[in-house]
Coordinates of C-alpha atoms in Angstrom, one line a residue:
Chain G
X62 CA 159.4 66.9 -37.2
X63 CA 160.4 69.0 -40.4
X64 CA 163.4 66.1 -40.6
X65 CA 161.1 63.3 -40.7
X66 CA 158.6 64.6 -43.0
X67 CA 161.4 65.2 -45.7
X68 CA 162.8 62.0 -45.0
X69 CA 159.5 60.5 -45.5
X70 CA 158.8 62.3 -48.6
X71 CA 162.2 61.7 -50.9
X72 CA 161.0 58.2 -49.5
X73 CA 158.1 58.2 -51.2
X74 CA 159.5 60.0 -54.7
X75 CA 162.5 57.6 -54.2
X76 CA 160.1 54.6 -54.2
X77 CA 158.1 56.2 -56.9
X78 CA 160.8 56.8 -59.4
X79 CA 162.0 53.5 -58.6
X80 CA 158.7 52.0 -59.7
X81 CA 158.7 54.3 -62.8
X82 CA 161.5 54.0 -64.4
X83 CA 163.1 51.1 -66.3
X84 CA 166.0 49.1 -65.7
X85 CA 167.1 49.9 -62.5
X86 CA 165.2 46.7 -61.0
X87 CA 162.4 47.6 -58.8
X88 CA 159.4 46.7 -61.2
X89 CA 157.8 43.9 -59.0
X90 CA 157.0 40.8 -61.6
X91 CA 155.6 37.4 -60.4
X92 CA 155.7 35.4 -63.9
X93 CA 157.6 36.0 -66.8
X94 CA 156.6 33.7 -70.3
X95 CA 158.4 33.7 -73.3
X96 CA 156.8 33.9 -77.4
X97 CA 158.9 32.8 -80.0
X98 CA 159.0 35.4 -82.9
X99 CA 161.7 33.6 -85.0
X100 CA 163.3 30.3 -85.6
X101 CA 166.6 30.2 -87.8
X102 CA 167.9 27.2 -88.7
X103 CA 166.0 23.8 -89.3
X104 CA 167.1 20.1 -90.3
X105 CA 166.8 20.8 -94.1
X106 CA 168.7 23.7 -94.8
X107 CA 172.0 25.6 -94.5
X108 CA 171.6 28.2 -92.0
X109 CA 173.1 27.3 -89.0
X110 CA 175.2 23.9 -87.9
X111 CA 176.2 24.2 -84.8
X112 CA 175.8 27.6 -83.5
X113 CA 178.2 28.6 -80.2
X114 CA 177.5 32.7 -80.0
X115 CA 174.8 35.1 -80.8
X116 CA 175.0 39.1 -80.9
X117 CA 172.3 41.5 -82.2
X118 CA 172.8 44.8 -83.6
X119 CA 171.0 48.4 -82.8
X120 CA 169.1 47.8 -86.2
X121 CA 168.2 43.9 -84.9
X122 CA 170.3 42.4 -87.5
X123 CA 171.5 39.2 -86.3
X124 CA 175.3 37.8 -86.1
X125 CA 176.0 34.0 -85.3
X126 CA 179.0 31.8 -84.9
X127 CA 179.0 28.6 -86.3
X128 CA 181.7 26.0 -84.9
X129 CA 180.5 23.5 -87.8
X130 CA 181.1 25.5 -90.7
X131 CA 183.8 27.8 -89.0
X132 CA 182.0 31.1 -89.9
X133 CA 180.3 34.3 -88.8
X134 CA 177.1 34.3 -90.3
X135 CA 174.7 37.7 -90.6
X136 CA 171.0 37.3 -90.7
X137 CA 168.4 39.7 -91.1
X138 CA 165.2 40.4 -88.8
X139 CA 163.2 37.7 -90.5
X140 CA 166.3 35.4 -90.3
X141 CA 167.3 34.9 -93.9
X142 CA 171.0 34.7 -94.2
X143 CA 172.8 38.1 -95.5
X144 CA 176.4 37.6 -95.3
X145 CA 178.5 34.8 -93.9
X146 CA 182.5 35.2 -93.9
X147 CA 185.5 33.0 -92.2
X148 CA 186.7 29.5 -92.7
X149 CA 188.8 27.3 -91.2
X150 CA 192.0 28.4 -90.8
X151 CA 194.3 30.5 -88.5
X152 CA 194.7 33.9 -91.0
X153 CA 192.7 37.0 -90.3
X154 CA 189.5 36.1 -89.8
X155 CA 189.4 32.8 -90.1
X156 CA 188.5 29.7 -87.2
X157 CA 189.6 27.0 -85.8
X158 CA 187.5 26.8 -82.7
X159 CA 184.6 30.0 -83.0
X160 CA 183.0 30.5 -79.6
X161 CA 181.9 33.8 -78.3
X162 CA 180.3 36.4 -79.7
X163 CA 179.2 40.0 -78.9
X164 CA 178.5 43.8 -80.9
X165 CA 179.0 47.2 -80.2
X166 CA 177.0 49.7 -82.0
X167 CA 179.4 49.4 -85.1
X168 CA 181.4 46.7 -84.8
X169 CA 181.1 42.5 -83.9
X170 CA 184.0 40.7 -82.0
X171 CA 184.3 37.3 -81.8
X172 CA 186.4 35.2 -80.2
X173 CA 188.5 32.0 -81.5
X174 CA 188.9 29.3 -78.5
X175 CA 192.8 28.5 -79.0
X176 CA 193.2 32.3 -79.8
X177 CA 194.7 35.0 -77.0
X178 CA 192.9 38.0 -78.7
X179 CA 189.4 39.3 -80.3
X180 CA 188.9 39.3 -83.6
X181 CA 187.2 42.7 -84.8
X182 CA 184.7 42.7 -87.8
X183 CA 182.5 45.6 -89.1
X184 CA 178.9 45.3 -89.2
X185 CA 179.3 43.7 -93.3
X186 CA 181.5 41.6 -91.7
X187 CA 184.5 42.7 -93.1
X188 CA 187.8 41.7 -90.8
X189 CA 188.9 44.8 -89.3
X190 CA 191.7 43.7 -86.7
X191 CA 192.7 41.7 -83.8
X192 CA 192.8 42.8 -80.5
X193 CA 195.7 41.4 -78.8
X194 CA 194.4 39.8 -75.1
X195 CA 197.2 38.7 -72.1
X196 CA 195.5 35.2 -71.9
X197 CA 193.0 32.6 -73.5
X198 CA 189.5 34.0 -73.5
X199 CA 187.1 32.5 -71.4
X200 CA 184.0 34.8 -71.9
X201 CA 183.6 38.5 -74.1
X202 CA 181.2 41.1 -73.9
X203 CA 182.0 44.5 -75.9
X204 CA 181.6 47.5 -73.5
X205 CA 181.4 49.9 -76.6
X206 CA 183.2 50.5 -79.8
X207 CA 186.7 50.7 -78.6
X208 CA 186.5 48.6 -75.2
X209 CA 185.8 45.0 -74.2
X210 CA 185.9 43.2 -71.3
X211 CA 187.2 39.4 -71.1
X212 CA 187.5 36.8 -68.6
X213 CA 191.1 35.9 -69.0
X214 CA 192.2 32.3 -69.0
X215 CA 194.8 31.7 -66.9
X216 CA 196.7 29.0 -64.8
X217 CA 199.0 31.7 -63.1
X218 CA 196.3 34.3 -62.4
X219 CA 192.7 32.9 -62.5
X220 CA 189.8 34.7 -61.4
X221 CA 190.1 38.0 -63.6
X222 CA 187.6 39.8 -65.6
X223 CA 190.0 42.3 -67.9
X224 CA 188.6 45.7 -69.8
X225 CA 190.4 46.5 -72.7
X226 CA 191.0 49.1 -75.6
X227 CA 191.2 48.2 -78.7
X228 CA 194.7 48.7 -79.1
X229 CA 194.6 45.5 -76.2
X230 CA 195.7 48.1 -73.5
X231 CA 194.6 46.7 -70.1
X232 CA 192.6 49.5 -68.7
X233 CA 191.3 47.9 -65.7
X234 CA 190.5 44.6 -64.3
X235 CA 188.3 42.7 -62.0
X236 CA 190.1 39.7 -59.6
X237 CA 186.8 38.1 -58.2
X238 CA 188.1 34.8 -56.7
X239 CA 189.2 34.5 -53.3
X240 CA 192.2 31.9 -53.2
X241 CA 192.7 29.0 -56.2
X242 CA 189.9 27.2 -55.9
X243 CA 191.0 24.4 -58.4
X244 CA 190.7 23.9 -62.4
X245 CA 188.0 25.2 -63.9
X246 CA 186.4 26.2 -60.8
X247 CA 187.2 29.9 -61.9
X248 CA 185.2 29.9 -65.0
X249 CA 182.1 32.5 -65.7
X250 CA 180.0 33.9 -67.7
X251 CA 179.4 37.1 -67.2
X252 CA 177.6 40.7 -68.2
X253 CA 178.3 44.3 -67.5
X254 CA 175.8 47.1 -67.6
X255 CA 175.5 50.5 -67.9
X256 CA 176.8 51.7 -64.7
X257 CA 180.2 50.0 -65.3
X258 CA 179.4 46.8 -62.8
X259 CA 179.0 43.3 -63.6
X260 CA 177.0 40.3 -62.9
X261 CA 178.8 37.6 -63.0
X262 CA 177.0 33.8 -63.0
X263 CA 180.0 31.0 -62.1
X264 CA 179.4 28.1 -64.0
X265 CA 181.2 25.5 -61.9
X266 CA 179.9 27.3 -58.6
X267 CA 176.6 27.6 -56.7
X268 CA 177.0 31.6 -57.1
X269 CA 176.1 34.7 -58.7
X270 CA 177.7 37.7 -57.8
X271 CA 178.0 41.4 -58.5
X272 CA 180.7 43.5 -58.4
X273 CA 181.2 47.2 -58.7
X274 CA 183.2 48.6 -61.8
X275 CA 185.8 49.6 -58.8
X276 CA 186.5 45.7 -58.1
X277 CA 184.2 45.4 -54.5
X278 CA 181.9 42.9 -54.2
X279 CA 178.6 44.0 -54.0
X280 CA 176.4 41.0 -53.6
X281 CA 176.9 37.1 -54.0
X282 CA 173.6 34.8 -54.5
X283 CA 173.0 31.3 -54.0
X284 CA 170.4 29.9 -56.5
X285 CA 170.8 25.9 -56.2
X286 CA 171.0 25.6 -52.7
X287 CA 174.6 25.2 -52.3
X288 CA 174.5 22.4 -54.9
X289 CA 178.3 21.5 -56.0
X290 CA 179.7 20.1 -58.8
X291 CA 180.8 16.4 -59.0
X292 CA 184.5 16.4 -60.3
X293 CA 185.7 13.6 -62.5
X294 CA 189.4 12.4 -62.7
X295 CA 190.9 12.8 -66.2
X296 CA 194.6 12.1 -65.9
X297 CA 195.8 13.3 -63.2
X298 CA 193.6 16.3 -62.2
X299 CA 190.2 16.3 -60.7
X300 CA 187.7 18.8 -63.2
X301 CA 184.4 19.3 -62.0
X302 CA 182.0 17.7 -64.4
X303 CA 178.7 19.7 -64.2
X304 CA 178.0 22.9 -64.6
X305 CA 175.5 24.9 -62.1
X306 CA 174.9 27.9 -64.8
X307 CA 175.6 28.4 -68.0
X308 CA 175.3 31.9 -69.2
X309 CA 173.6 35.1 -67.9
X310 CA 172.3 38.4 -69.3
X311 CA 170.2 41.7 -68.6
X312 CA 166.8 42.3 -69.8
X313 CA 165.8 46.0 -71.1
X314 CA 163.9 46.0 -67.8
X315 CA 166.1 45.8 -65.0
X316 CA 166.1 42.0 -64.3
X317 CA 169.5 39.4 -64.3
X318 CA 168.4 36.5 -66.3
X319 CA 170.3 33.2 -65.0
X320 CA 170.5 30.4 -67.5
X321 CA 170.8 27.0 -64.9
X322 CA 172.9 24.3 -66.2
X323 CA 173.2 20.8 -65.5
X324 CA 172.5 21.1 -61.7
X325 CA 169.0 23.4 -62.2
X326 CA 165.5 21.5 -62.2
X327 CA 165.2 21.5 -65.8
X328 CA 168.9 21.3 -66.5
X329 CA 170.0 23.9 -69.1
X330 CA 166.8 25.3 -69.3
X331 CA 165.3 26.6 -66.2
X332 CA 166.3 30.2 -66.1
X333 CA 166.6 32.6 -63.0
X334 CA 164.9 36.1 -62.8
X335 CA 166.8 38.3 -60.5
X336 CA 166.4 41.7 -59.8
X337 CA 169.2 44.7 -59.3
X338 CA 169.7 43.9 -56.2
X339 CA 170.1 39.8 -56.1
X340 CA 166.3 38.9 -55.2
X341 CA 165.1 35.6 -56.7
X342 CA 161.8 36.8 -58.6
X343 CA 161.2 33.7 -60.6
X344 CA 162.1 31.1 -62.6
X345 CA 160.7 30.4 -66.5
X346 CA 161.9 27.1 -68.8
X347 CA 163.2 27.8 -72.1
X348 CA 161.4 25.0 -74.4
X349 CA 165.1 23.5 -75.5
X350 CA 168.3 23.2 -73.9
X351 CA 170.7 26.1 -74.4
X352 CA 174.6 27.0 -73.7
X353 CA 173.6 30.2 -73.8
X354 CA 171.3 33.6 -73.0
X355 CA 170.9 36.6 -75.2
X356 CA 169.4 39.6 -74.8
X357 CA 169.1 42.6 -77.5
X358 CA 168.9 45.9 -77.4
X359 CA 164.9 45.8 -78.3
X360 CA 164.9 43.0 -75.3
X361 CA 164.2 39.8 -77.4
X362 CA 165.8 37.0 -75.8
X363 CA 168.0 34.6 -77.7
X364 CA 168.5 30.6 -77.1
X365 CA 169.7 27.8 -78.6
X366 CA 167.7 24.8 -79.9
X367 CA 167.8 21.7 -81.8
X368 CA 171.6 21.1 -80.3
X369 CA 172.8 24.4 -82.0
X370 CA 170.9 23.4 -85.2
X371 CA 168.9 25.9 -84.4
X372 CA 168.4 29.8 -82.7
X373 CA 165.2 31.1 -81.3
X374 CA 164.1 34.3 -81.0
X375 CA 161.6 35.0 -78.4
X376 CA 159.6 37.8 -77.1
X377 CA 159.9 38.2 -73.1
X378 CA 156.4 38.7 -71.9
X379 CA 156.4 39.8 -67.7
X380 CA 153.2 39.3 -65.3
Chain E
X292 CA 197.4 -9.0 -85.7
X293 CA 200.8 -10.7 -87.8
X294 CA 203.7 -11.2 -86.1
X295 CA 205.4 -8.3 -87.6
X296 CA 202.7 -5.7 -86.4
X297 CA 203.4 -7.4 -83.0
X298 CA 206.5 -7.3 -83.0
X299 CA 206.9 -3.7 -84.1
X300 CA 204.2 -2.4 -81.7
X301 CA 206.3 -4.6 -79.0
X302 CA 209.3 -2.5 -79.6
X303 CA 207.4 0.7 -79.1
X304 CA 206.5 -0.3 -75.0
X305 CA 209.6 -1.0 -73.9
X306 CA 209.0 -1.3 -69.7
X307 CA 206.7 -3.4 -67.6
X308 CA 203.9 -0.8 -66.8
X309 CA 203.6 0.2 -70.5
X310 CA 203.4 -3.5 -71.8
X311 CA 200.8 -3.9 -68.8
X312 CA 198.9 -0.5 -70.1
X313 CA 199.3 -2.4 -74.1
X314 CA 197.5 -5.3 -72.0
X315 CA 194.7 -3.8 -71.0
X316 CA 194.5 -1.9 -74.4
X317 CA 194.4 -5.0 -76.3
X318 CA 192.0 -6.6 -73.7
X319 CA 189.7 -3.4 -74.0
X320 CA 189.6 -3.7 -77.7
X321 CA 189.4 -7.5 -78.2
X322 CA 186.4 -6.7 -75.9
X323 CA 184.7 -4.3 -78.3
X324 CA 185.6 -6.6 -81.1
X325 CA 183.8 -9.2 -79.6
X326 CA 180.9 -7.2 -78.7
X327 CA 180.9 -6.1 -82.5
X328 CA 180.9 -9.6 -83.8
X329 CA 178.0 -10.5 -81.5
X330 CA 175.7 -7.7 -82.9
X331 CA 177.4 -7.8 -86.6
X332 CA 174.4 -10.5 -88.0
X333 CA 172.0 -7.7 -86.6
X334 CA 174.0 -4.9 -88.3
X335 CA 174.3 -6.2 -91.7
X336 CA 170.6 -7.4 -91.9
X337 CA 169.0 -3.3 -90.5
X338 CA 170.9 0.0 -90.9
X339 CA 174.3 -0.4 -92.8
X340 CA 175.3 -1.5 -96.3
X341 CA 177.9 -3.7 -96.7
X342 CA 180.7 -1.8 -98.7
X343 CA 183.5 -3.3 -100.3
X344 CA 185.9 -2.5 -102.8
X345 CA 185.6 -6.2 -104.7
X346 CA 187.6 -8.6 -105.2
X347 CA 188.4 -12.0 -103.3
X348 CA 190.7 -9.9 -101.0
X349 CA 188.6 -6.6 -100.4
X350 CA 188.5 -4.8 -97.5
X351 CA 186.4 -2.1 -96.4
X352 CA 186.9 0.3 -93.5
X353 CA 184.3 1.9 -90.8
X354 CA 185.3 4.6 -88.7
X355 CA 182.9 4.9 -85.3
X356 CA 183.1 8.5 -84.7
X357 CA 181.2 10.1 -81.4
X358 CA 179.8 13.1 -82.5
X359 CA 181.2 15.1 -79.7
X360 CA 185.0 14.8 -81.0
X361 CA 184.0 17.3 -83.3
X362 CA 184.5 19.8 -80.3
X363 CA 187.9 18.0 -78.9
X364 CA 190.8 19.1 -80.9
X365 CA 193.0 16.5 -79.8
X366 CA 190.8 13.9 -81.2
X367 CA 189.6 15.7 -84.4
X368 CA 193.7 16.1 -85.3
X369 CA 194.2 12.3 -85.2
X370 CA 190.4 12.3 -87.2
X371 CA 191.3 14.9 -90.1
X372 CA 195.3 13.6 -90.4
X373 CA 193.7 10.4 -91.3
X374 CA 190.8 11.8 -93.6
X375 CA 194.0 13.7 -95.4
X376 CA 196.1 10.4 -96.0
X377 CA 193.5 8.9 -97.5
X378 CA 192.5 9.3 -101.4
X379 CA 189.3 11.1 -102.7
X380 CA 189.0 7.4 -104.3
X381 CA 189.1 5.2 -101.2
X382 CA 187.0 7.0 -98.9
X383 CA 184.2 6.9 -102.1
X384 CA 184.5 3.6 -102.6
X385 CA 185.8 1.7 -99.0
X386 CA 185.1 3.8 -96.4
X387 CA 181.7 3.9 -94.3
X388 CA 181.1 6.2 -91.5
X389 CA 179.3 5.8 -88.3
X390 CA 177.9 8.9 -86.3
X391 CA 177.1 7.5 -82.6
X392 CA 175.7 9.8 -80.4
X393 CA 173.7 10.3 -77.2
X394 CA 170.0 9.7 -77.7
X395 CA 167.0 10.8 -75.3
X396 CA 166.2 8.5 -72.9
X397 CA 162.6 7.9 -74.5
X398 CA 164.5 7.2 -77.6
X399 CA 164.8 8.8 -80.8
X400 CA 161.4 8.1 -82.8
X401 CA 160.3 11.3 -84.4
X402 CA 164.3 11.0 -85.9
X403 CA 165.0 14.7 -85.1
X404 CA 168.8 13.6 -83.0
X405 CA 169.6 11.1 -86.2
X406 CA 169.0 14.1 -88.2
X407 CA 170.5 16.6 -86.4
X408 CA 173.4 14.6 -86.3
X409 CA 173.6 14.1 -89.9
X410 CA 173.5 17.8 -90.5
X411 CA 176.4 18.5 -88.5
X412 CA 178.3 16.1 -90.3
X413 CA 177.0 17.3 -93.7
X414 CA 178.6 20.6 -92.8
X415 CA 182.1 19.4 -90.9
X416 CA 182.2 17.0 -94.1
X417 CA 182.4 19.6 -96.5
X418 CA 184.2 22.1 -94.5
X419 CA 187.3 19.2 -94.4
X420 CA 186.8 17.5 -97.9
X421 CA 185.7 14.5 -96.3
X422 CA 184.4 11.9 -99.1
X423 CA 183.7 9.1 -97.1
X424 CA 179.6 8.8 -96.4
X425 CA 178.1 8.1 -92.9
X426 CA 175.3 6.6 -91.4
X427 CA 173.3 8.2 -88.2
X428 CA 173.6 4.9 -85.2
X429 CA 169.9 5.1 -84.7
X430 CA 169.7 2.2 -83.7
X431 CA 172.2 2.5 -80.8
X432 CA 174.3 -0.3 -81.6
X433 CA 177.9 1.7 -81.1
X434 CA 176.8 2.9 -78.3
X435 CA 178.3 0.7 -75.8
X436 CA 181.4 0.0 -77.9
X437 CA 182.6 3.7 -78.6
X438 CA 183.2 5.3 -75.0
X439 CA 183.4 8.5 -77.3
X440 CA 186.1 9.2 -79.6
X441 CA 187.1 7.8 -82.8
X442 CA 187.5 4.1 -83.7
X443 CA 188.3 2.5 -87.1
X444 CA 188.0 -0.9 -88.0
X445 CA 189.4 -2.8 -91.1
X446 CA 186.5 -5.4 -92.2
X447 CA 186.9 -8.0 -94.9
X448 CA 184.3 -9.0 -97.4
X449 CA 184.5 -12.6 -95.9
X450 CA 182.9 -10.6 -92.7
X451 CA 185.9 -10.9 -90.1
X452 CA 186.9 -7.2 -88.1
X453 CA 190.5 -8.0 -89.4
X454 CA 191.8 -4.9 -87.0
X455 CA 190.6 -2.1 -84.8
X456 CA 192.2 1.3 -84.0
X457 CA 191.4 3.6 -81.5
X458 CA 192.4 7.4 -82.5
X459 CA 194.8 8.8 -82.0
X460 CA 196.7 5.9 -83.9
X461 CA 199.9 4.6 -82.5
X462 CA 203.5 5.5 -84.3
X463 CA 203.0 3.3 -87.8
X464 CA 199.3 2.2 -87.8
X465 CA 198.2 5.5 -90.2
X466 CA 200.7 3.9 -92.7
X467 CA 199.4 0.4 -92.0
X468 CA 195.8 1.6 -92.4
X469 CA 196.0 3.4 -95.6
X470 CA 198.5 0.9 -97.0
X471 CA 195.6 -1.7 -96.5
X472 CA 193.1 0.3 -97.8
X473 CA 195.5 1.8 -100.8
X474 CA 196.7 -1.4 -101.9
X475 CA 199.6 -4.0 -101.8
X476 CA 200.3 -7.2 -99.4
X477 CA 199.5 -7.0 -95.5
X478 CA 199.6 -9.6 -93.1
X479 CA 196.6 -9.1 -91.0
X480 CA 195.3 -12.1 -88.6
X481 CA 198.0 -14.5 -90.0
X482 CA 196.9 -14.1 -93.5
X483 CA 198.7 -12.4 -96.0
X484 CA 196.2 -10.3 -97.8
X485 CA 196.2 -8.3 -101.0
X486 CA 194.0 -5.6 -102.3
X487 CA 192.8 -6.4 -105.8
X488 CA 194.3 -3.3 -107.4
X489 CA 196.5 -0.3 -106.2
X490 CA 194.2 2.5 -105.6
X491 CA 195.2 6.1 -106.4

């Protein structure tokens, strides 16, 4: 008897706290809207080109890549254009291809398509250093100062997710494929959190997955029901030729946000609330298309508009 | 094409399957051609200005280029090893470009894709020295005849497509191109045909 009423009772504070406190994905939402609070970028000025990655400081200063313009561009919380550094080339600092972008609390890394390593810049975006990778970098997310983690882009060994120092010391790694299951079909985006496991959204794949910072599967979602990629022949290999999600990311409140891609109902716009634990919640439209899904440390959500002409900053609002 | 441009480009496919490949090539591209000339009354009487460098013999060049080879490498390479060979003073004066790209299926009214396009290539323009101007296909005309990539055609004033390259260029075509376009005597079409004056 005196078993079951404890047992009942670190139920109940279990539950409670659960409800309480923030980010650990029990808060029970039905409807989630978005408010835009910022535009950069419009058809008339210089701002942005074609943007490809977004990052936001602890202060909310905002860093974008720009594949047009080859730069890293730093814009301020209203959105006017601070610094912008890089150029076309292969020196320190410079692009060819810029694609990914993420920040620390001090630094920015960003990531050149053809390039096996992370470029380093400090928040005036001043080139710091390169950290040296094993492979081609499919996806980035910085893990702190000193650590990122990659998804490595490889023929040999697909399928790894790799956490490194900034000396480009492997310090652990994540093999989340089972088998070779053809060109592409290992790509991800993916996004850690404060626990040290990952959520990882397949973009080729019907399936979003977490794994434990120990490398176990912890949970694998279907969103599209089983929906699969149509390949396409180019040459002599077959490459699947839609994507089922584009990018994901954590809100501030405990919830995996799931950008859909070209399979989704509003293809690259619908986006899938999840909580903790894998549980569909709901479903919101971003107005434009987007390649990608930001969110900062003050929980504004970032997305593309205007074919990259553009970046949005919204407020999330939940129901 | 003149005998000799034949006759060089025959030497470069040496075996059956590749002269039945340069078959289908040429067929493909006499095909665009032809679509080209059907819709060239249409085109010179709407969206694009007739350029030419003068001269009973001038010849003006429009590169086709499908907004989403900006984000190819191997078909922006071809793309900015031409822009390079070519003179600051040539791409001003003979060279028009044309930005095709995917419109909504309702159309493009409000103008917002024509001028997102052109923004993108305002940027990639400067960031490669690029001299040459372009023109947003609004219109959709290109559509059908660029299946992406890069195309250039060589026009003459008399309003004949003298040739049409598909990037990348075969071995000898970047030096026939700019040659034209710089200058001296080509045979194109079984004419001999000479720019009015060298072109630095």
């Amino acid at each position: 008897m005196n078993g079951s009423r404890w047992t009942i009772g670190f139920a109940l504070l279990w539950a409670a706290m659960g409800a309480a406190q923030p980010g650990i994905g029990r808060e029970i939402i039905s409807k989630i809207t978005i408010e835009e609070v910022l535009s950069i970028g419009a058809l008339d000025d210089e701002a942005l080109f074609q943007w490809t990655g977004v990052a936001a400081d602890p202060d909310g200063f905002i860093y974008v890549l720009d594949a047009m313009d080859y730069s890293l561009k730093k814009f301020d919380l209203r959105g006017a254009l601070v610094k912008k550094t890089g150029g076309r080339g292969q020196g320190p600092g410079e692009f060819m291809i810029p694609r990914l972008l993420d920040a620390s609390p001090n630094f920015i890394f960003a990531t050149d398509q053809n390039v096996a390593g992370v470029y380093v810049f400090d928040r005036e975006l001043n080139y710091r250093k390169k950290i040296l990778c094993p492979s081609l970098i499919a996806h980035l997310k910085a893990l702190g100062d000193d650590r990122v983690a990659v998804a490595a882009m490889s023929f040999q060994a697909p399928g790894k997710i790799l956490v490194l120092n900034d000396d480009g010391k492997v310090l652990s790694e994540i093999a989340y494929l089972d088998g070779n299951p053809g060109i592409l079909m290992d790509s991800i985006s993916f996004i850690p959190d404060a626990a040290g496991s990952f959520y990882l959204a397949f973009l080729f794949q019907d399936r979003i997955e977490k794994w434990s910072s120990d490398g176990k599967r912890v949970w694998s979602r279907s969103l599209l029901g089983g929906k699969k990629s149509v390949t396409k022949k180019i040459s002599s290999f077959s490459l699947p030729g839609e994507t089922c999600f584009k990018d994901i990311a954590l809100d501030r409140r405990g919830h995996v946000l799931v950008l859909g891609g070209h399979l989704s109902e509003a293809p690259s716009r619908t986006v899938f609330v999840l909580d903790l634990q894998g549980d569909l919640l709901t479903t919101f439209v971003l107005p434009d298309t987007s390649h990608c899904l930001y969110v900062d440390r003050r929980n504004y959500l970032y997305a593309r508009a205007n074919d990259g002409v553009t970046l949005k900053k919204y407020r999330i609002l939940y129901e | 094409m003149s005998e000799k441009i034949i006759a060089r480009r025959k030497s470069s496919f040496p075996n059956a399957v590749d002269r039945l490949r340069r078959n289908a090539a040429q067929y493909f591209l006499l095909r665009r051609a032809v679509v080209l000339l059907l819709i060239w009354p249409c085109l010179l009487s709407t969206t694009l200005p007739a350029r030419s460098a003068g001269g009973e013999a001038g010849i003006c060049c429009w590169i086709l280029i499908d907004i989403e080879s900006f984000f190819c490498a191997p078909c922006l390479e071809p793309f900015l090893a031409l822009c390079r060979a070519l003179p600051a003073r040539v791409q001003e004066e003979k060279i028009q470009g044309i930005l095709v790209y995917e419109t909504p299926a309702g159309g493009d009214r409000s103008g917002l894709r024509s001028g997102i396009v052109l923004k993108k290539w305002r940027a990639f323009r400067k960031a490669h020295g690029i001299r040459f101007p372009a023109a947003a296909d609004a219109g959709r005309f290109f559509r059908g005849l660029l299946n992406g990539g890069i195309v250039v055609l060589l026009v003459h004033e008399e309003r004949n497509v003298l040739a049409c390259y598909p990037l990348p260029l075969q071995p000898g075509q970047l030096e026939e191109i700019v040659g034209i376009l710089t200058g001296g005597a080509f045979e194109i079409a079984g004419r001999t045909i000479a720019s009015p004056r060298p072109m630095d």
